[in-house]
PDB file of C-alpha atoms in Angstrom:
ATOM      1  CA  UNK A 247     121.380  81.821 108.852  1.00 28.00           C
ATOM      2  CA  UNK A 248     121.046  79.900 112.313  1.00 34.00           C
ATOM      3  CA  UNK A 249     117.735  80.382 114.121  1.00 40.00           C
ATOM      4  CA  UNK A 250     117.833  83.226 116.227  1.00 47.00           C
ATOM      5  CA  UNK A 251     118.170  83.121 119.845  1.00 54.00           C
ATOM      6  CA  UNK A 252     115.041  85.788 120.391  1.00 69.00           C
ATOM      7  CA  UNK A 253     111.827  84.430 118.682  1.00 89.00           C
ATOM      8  CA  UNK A 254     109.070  86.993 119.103  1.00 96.00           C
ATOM      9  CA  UNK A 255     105.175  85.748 119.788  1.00 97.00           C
ATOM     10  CA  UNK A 256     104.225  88.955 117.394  1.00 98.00           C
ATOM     11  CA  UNK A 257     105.583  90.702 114.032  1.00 98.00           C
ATOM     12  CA  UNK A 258     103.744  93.803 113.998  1.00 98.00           C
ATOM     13  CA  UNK A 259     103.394  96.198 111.558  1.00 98.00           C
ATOM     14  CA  UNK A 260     102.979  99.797 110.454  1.00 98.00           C
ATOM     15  CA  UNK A 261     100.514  99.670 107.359  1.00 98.00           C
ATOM     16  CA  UNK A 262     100.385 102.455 104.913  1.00 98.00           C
ATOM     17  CA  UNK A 263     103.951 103.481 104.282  1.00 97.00           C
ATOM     18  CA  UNK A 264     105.257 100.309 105.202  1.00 98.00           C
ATOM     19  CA  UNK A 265     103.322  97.819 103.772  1.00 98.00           C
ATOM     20  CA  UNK A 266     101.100  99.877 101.323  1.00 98.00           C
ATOM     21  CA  UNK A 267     102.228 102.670  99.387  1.00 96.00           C
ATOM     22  CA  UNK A 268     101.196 106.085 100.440  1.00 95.00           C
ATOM     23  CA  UNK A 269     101.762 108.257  97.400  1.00 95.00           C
ATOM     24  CA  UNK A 270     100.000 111.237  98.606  1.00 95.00           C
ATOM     25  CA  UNK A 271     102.205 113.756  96.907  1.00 95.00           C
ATOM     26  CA  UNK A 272     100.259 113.221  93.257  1.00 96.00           C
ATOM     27  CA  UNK A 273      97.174 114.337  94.718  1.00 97.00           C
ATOM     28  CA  UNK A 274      98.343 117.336  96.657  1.00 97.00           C
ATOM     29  CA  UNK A 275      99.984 118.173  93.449  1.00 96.00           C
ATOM     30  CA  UNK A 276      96.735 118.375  91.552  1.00 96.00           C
ATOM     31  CA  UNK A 277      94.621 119.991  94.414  1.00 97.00           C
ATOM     32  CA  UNK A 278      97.620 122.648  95.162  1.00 97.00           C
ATOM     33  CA  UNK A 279      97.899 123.043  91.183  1.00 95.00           C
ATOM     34  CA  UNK A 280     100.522 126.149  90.774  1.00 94.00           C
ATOM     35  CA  UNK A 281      99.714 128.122  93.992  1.00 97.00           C
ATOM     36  CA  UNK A 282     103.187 126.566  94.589  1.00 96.00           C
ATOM     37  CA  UNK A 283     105.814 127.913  93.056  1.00 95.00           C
ATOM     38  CA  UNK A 284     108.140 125.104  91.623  1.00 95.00           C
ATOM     39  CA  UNK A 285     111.265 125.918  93.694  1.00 97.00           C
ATOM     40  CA  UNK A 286     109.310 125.487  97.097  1.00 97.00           C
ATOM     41  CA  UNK A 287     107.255 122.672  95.991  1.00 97.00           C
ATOM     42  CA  UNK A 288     109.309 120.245  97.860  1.00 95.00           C
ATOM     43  CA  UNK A 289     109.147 122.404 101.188  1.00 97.00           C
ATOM     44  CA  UNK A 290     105.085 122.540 101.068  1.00 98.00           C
ATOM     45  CA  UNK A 291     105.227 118.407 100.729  1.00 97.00           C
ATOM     46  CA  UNK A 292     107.587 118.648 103.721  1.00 95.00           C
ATOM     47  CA  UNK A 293     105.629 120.975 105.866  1.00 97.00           C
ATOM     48  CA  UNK A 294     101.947 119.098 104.858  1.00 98.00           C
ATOM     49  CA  UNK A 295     103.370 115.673 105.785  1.00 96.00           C
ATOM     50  CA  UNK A 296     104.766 117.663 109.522  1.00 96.00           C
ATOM     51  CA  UNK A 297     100.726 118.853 109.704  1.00 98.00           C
ATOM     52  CA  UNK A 298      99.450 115.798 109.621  1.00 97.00           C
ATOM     53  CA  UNK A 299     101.948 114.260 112.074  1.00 97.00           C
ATOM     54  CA  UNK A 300     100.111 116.990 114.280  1.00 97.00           C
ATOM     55  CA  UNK A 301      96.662 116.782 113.329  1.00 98.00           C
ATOM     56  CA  UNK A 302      96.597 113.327 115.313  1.00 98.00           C
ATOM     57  CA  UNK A 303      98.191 113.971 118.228  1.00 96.00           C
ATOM     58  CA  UNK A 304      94.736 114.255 120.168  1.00 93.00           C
ATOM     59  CA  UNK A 305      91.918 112.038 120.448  1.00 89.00           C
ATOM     60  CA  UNK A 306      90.882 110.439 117.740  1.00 96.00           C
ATOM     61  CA  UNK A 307      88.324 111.334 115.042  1.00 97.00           C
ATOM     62  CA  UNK A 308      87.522 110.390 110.970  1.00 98.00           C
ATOM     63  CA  UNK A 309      90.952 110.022 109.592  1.00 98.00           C
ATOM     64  CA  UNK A 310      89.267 111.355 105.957  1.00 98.00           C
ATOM     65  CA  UNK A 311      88.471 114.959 108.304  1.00 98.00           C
ATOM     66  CA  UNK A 312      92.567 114.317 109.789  1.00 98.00           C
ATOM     67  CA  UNK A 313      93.638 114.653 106.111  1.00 98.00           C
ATOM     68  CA  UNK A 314      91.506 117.650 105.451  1.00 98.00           C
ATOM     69  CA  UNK A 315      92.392 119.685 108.597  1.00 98.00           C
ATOM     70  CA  UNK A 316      96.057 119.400 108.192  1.00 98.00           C
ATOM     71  CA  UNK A 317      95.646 120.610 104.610  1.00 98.00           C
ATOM     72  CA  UNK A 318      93.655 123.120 105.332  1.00 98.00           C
ATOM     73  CA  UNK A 319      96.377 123.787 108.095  1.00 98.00           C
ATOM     74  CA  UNK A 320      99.049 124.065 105.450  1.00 98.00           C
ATOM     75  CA  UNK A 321      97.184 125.901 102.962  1.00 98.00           C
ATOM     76  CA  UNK A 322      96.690 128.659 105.293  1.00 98.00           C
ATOM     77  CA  UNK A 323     100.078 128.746 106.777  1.00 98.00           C
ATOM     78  CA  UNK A 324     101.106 128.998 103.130  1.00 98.00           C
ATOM     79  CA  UNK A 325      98.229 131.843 101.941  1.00 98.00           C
ATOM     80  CA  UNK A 326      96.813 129.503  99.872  1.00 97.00           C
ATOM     81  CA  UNK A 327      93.268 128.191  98.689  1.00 96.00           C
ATOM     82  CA  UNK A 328      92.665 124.641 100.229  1.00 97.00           C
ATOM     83  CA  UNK A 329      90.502 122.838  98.047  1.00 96.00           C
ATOM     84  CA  UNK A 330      86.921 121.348  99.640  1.00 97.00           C
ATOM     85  CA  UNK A 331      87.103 118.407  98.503  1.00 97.00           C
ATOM     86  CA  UNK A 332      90.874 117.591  99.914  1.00 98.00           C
ATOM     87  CA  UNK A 333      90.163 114.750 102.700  1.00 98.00           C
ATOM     88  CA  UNK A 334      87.698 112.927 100.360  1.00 98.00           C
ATOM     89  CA  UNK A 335      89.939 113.445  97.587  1.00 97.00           C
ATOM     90  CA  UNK A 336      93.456 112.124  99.723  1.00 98.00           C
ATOM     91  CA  UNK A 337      90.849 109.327 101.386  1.00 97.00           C
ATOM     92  CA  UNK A 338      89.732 107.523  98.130  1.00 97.00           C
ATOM     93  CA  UNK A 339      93.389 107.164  97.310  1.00 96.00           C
ATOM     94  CA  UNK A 340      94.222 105.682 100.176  1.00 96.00           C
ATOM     95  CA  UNK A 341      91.906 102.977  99.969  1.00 96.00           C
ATOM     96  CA  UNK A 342      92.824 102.453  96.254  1.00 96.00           C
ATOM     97  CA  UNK A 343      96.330 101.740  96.913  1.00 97.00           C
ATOM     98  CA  UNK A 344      98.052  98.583  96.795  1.00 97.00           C
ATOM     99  CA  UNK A 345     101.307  96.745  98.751  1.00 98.00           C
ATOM    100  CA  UNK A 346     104.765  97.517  97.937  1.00 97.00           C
ATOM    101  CA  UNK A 347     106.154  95.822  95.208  1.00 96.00           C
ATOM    102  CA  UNK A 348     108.063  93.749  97.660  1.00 96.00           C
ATOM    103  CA  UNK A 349     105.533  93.203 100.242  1.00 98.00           C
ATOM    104  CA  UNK A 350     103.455  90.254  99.290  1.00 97.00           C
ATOM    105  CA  UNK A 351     105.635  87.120  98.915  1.00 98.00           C
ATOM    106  CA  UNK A 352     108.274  87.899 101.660  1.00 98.00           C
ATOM    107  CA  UNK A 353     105.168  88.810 104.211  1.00 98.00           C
ATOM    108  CA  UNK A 354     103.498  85.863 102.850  1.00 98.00           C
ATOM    109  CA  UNK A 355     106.251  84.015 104.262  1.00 98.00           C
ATOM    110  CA  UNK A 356     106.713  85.628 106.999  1.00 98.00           C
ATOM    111  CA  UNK A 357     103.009  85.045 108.067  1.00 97.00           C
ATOM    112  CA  UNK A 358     103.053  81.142 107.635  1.00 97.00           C
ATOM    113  CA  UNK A 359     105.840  80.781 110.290  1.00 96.00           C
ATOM    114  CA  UNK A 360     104.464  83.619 112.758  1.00 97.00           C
ATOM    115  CA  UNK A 361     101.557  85.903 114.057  1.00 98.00           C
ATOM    116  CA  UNK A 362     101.611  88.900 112.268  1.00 98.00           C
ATOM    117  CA  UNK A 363     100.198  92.099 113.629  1.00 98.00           C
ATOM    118  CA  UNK A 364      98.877  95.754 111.930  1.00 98.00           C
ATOM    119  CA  UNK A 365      98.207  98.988 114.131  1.00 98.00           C
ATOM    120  CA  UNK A 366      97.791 101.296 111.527  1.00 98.00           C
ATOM    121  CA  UNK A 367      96.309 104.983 111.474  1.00 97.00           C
ATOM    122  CA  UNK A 368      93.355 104.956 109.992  1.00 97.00           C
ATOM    123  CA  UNK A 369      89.889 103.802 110.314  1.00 97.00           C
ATOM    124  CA  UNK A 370      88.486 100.464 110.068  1.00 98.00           C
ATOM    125  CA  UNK A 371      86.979 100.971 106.672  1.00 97.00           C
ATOM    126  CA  UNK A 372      90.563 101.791 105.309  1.00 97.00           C
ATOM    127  CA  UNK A 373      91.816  98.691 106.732  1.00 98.00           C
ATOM    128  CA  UNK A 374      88.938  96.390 105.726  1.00 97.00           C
ATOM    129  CA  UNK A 375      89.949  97.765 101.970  1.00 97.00           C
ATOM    130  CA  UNK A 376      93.830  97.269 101.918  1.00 97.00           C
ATOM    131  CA  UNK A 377      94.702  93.938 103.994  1.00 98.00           C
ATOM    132  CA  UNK A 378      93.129  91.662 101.610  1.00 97.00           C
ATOM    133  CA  UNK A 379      95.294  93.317  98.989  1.00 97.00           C
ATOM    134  CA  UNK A 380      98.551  91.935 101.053  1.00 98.00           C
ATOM    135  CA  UNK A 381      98.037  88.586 101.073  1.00 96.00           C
ATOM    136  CA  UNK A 382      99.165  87.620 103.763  1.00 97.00           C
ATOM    137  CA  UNK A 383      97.222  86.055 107.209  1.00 96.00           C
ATOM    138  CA  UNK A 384      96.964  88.273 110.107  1.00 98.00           C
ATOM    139  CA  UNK A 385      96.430  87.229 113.316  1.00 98.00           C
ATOM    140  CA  UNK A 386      95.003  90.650 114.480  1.00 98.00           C
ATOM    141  CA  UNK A 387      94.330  94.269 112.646  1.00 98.00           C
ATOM    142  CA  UNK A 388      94.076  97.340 114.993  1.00 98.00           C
ATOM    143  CA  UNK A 389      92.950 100.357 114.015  1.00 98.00           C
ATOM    144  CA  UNK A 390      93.203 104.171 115.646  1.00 98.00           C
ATOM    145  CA  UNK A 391      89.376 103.901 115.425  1.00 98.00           C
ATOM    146  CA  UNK A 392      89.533 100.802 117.094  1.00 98.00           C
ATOM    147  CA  UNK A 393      92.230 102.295 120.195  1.00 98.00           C
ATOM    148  CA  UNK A 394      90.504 105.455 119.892  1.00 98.00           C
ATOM    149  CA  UNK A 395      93.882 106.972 119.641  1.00 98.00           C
ATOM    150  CA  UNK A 396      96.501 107.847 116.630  1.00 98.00           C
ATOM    151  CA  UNK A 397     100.239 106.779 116.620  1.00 98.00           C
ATOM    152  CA  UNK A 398     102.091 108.192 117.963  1.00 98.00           C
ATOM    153  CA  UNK A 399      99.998 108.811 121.177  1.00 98.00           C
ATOM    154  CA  UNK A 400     100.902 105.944 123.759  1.00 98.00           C
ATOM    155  CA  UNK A 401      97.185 104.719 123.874  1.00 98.00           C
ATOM    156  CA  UNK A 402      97.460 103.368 120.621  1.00 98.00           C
ATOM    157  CA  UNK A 403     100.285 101.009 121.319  1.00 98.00           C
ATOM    158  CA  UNK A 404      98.809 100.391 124.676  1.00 98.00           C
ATOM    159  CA  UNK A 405      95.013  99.455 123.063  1.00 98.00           C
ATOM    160  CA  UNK A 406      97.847  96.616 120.877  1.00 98.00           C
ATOM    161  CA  UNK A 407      99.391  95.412 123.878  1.00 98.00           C
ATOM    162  CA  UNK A 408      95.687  95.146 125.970  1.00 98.00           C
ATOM    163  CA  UNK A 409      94.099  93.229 123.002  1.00 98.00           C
ATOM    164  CA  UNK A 410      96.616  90.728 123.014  1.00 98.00           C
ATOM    165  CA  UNK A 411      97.394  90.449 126.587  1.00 98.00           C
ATOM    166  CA  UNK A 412     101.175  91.256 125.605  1.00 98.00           C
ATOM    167  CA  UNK A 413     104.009  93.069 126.974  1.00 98.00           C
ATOM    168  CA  UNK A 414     106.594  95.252 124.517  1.00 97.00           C
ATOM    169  CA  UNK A 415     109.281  92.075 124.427  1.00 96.00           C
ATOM    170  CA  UNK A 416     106.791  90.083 122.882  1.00 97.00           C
ATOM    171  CA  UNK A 417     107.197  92.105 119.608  1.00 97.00           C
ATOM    172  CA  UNK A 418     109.151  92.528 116.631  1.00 97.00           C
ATOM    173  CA  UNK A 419     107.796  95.981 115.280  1.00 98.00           C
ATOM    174  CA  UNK A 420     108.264  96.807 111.860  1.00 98.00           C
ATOM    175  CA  UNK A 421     107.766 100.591 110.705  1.00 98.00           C
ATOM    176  CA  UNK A 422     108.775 102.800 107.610  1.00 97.00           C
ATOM    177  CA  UNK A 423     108.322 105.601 110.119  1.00 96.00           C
ATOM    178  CA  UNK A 424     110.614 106.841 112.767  1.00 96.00           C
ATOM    179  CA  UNK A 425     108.103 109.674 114.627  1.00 95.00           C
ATOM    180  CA  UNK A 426     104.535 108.252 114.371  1.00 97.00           C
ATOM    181  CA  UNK A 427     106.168 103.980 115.685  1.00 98.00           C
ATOM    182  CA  UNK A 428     109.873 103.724 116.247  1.00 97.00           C
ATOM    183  CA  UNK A 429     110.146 106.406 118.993  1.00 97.00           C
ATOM    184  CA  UNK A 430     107.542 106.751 120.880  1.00 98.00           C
ATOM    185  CA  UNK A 431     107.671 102.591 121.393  1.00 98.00           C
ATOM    186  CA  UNK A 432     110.963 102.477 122.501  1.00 97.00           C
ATOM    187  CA  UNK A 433     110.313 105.449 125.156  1.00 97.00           C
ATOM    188  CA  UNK A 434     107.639 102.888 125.901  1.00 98.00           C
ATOM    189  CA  UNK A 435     110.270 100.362 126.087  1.00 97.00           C
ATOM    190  CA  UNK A 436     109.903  98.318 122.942  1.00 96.00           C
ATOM    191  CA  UNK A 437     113.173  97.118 121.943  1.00 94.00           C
ATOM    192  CA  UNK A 438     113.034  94.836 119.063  1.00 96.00           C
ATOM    193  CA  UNK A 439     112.459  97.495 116.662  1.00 96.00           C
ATOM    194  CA  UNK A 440     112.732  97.834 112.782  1.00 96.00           C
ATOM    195  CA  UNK A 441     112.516 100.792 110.091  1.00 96.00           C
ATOM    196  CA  UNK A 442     111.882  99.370 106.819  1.00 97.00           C
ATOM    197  CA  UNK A 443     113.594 102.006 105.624  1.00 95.00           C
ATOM    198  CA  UNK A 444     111.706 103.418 102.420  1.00 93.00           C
ATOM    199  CA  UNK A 445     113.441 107.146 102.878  1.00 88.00           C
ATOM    200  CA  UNK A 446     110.495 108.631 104.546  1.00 88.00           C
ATOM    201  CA  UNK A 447     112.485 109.768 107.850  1.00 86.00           C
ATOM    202  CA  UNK A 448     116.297 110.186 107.971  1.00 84.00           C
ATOM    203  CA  UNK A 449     118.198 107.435 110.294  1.00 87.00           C
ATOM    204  CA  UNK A 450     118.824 108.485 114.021  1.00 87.00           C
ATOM    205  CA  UNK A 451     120.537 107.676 116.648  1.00 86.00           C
ATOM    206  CA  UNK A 452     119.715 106.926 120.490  1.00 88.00           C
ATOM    207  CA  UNK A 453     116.034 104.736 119.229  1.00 93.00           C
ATOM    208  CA  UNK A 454     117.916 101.353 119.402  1.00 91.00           C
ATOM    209  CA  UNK A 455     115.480 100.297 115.781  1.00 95.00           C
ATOM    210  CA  UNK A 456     117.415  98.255 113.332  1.00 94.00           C
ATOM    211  CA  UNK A 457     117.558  99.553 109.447  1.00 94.00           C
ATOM    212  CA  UNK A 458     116.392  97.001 106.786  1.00 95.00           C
ATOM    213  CA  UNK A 459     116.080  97.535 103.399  1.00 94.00           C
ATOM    214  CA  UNK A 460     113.155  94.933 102.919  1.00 96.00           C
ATOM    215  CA  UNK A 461     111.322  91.966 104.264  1.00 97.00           C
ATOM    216  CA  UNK A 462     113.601  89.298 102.840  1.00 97.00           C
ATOM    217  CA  UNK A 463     116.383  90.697 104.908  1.00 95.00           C
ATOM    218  CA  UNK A 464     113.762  90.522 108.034  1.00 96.00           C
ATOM    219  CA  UNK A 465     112.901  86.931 107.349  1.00 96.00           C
ATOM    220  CA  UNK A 466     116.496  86.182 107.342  1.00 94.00           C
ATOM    221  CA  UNK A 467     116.951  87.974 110.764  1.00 93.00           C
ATOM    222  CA  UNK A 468     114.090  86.074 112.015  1.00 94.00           C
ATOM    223  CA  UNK A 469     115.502  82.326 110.823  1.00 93.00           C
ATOM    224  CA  UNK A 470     113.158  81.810 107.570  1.00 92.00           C
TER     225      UNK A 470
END
């Protein structure tokens, strides 16, 4: 492939989801246990992951007390018990996780021809546990503790943009999720957008993001 015409200053990135896995439906398994019956299962999973889409659309505060408020939130909604123990619980498996299985050399790549970019939604501590685990070099890794704002409130994208003394056409964004990145930053008029599509949101129309089905094909867009 030629080099492209449009060569960003930024590749930013989405991080748990996108880069790291996020398989947060084992452990609400084991803390729901068979409150649930079988045949709804997949409707609870559905509804928890819509609660915590919610739960940070305010300020922002400990993203381990996020994950145990919109549990809590679903629990009750479904006249369940919500286990104590959830956020800690949801938390520690978060920072266990590791990158997608086709994450590392392709962003390696990527990072050793330009300036690559998290905003992710979760605190520092999260962060400070799962970048190294990429292997990849950042140029910059922004936090909602750090913006004082969750995705997919404006600040957050606007605490990116201050930091780097950027403007939206400076970016390549690359996101796994439609509702919390690809939407709200092209109503903020971001335009070079990608979903890394891993099935988490179905594909709309009227967002202008491009589908990919993994980094390689992104490095190809981008001339490497």
């Amino acid at each position: 492939m030629s080099e492209p015409s449009f060569r960003p200053k930024y590749v930013s990135f989405d991080c748990y989801g996108t880069l790291i896995e996020y398989p947060i439906t084992p452990i609400t398994r084991e803390l729901v246990g068979d409150q649930i019956p079988a045949e709804q299962w997949d409707q609870f999973v559905r509804e928890f992951r819509g609660y915590r889409y919610d739960q940070v659309r305010g300020e922002y505060y400990a993203y381990e007390q996020v994950l145990q408020d919109s549990f809590e939130r679903v629990c009750r909604k479904w006249g369940i018990k919500a286990a104590p123990e959830a956020g800690r619980r949801f938390a520690d498996g978060v920072r266990s996780w590791g990158p997608h299985a086709d994450v590392p050399e392709p962003l390696k790549t990527m990072g050793e021809n330009y300036k690559l970019v998290i905003l992710s939604n979760a605190d520092d501590s999260f962060l400070q546990e799962s970048v190294p685990r990429l292997g990849a070099d950042f140029h910059a890794v922004y936090t909602a503790e750090q913006a004082g704002y969750y995705k997919p409130r404006y600040a957050a994208f606007e605490y990116m943009l201050d930091q780097l003394d950027a403007s939206p056409e400076d970016f390549v964004h690359v996101s796994s999720h439609t509702r919390y990145d690809l939407m709200p930053m092209h109503d903020m008029g971001f335009r070079n957008l990608i979903l890394l599509d891993r099935g988490y949101d179905p594909v709309t129309h009227g967002y202008d993001y491009l589908p990919v089905k993994s980094l390689d094909e992104l490095n190809r867009m981008l001339g490497i």
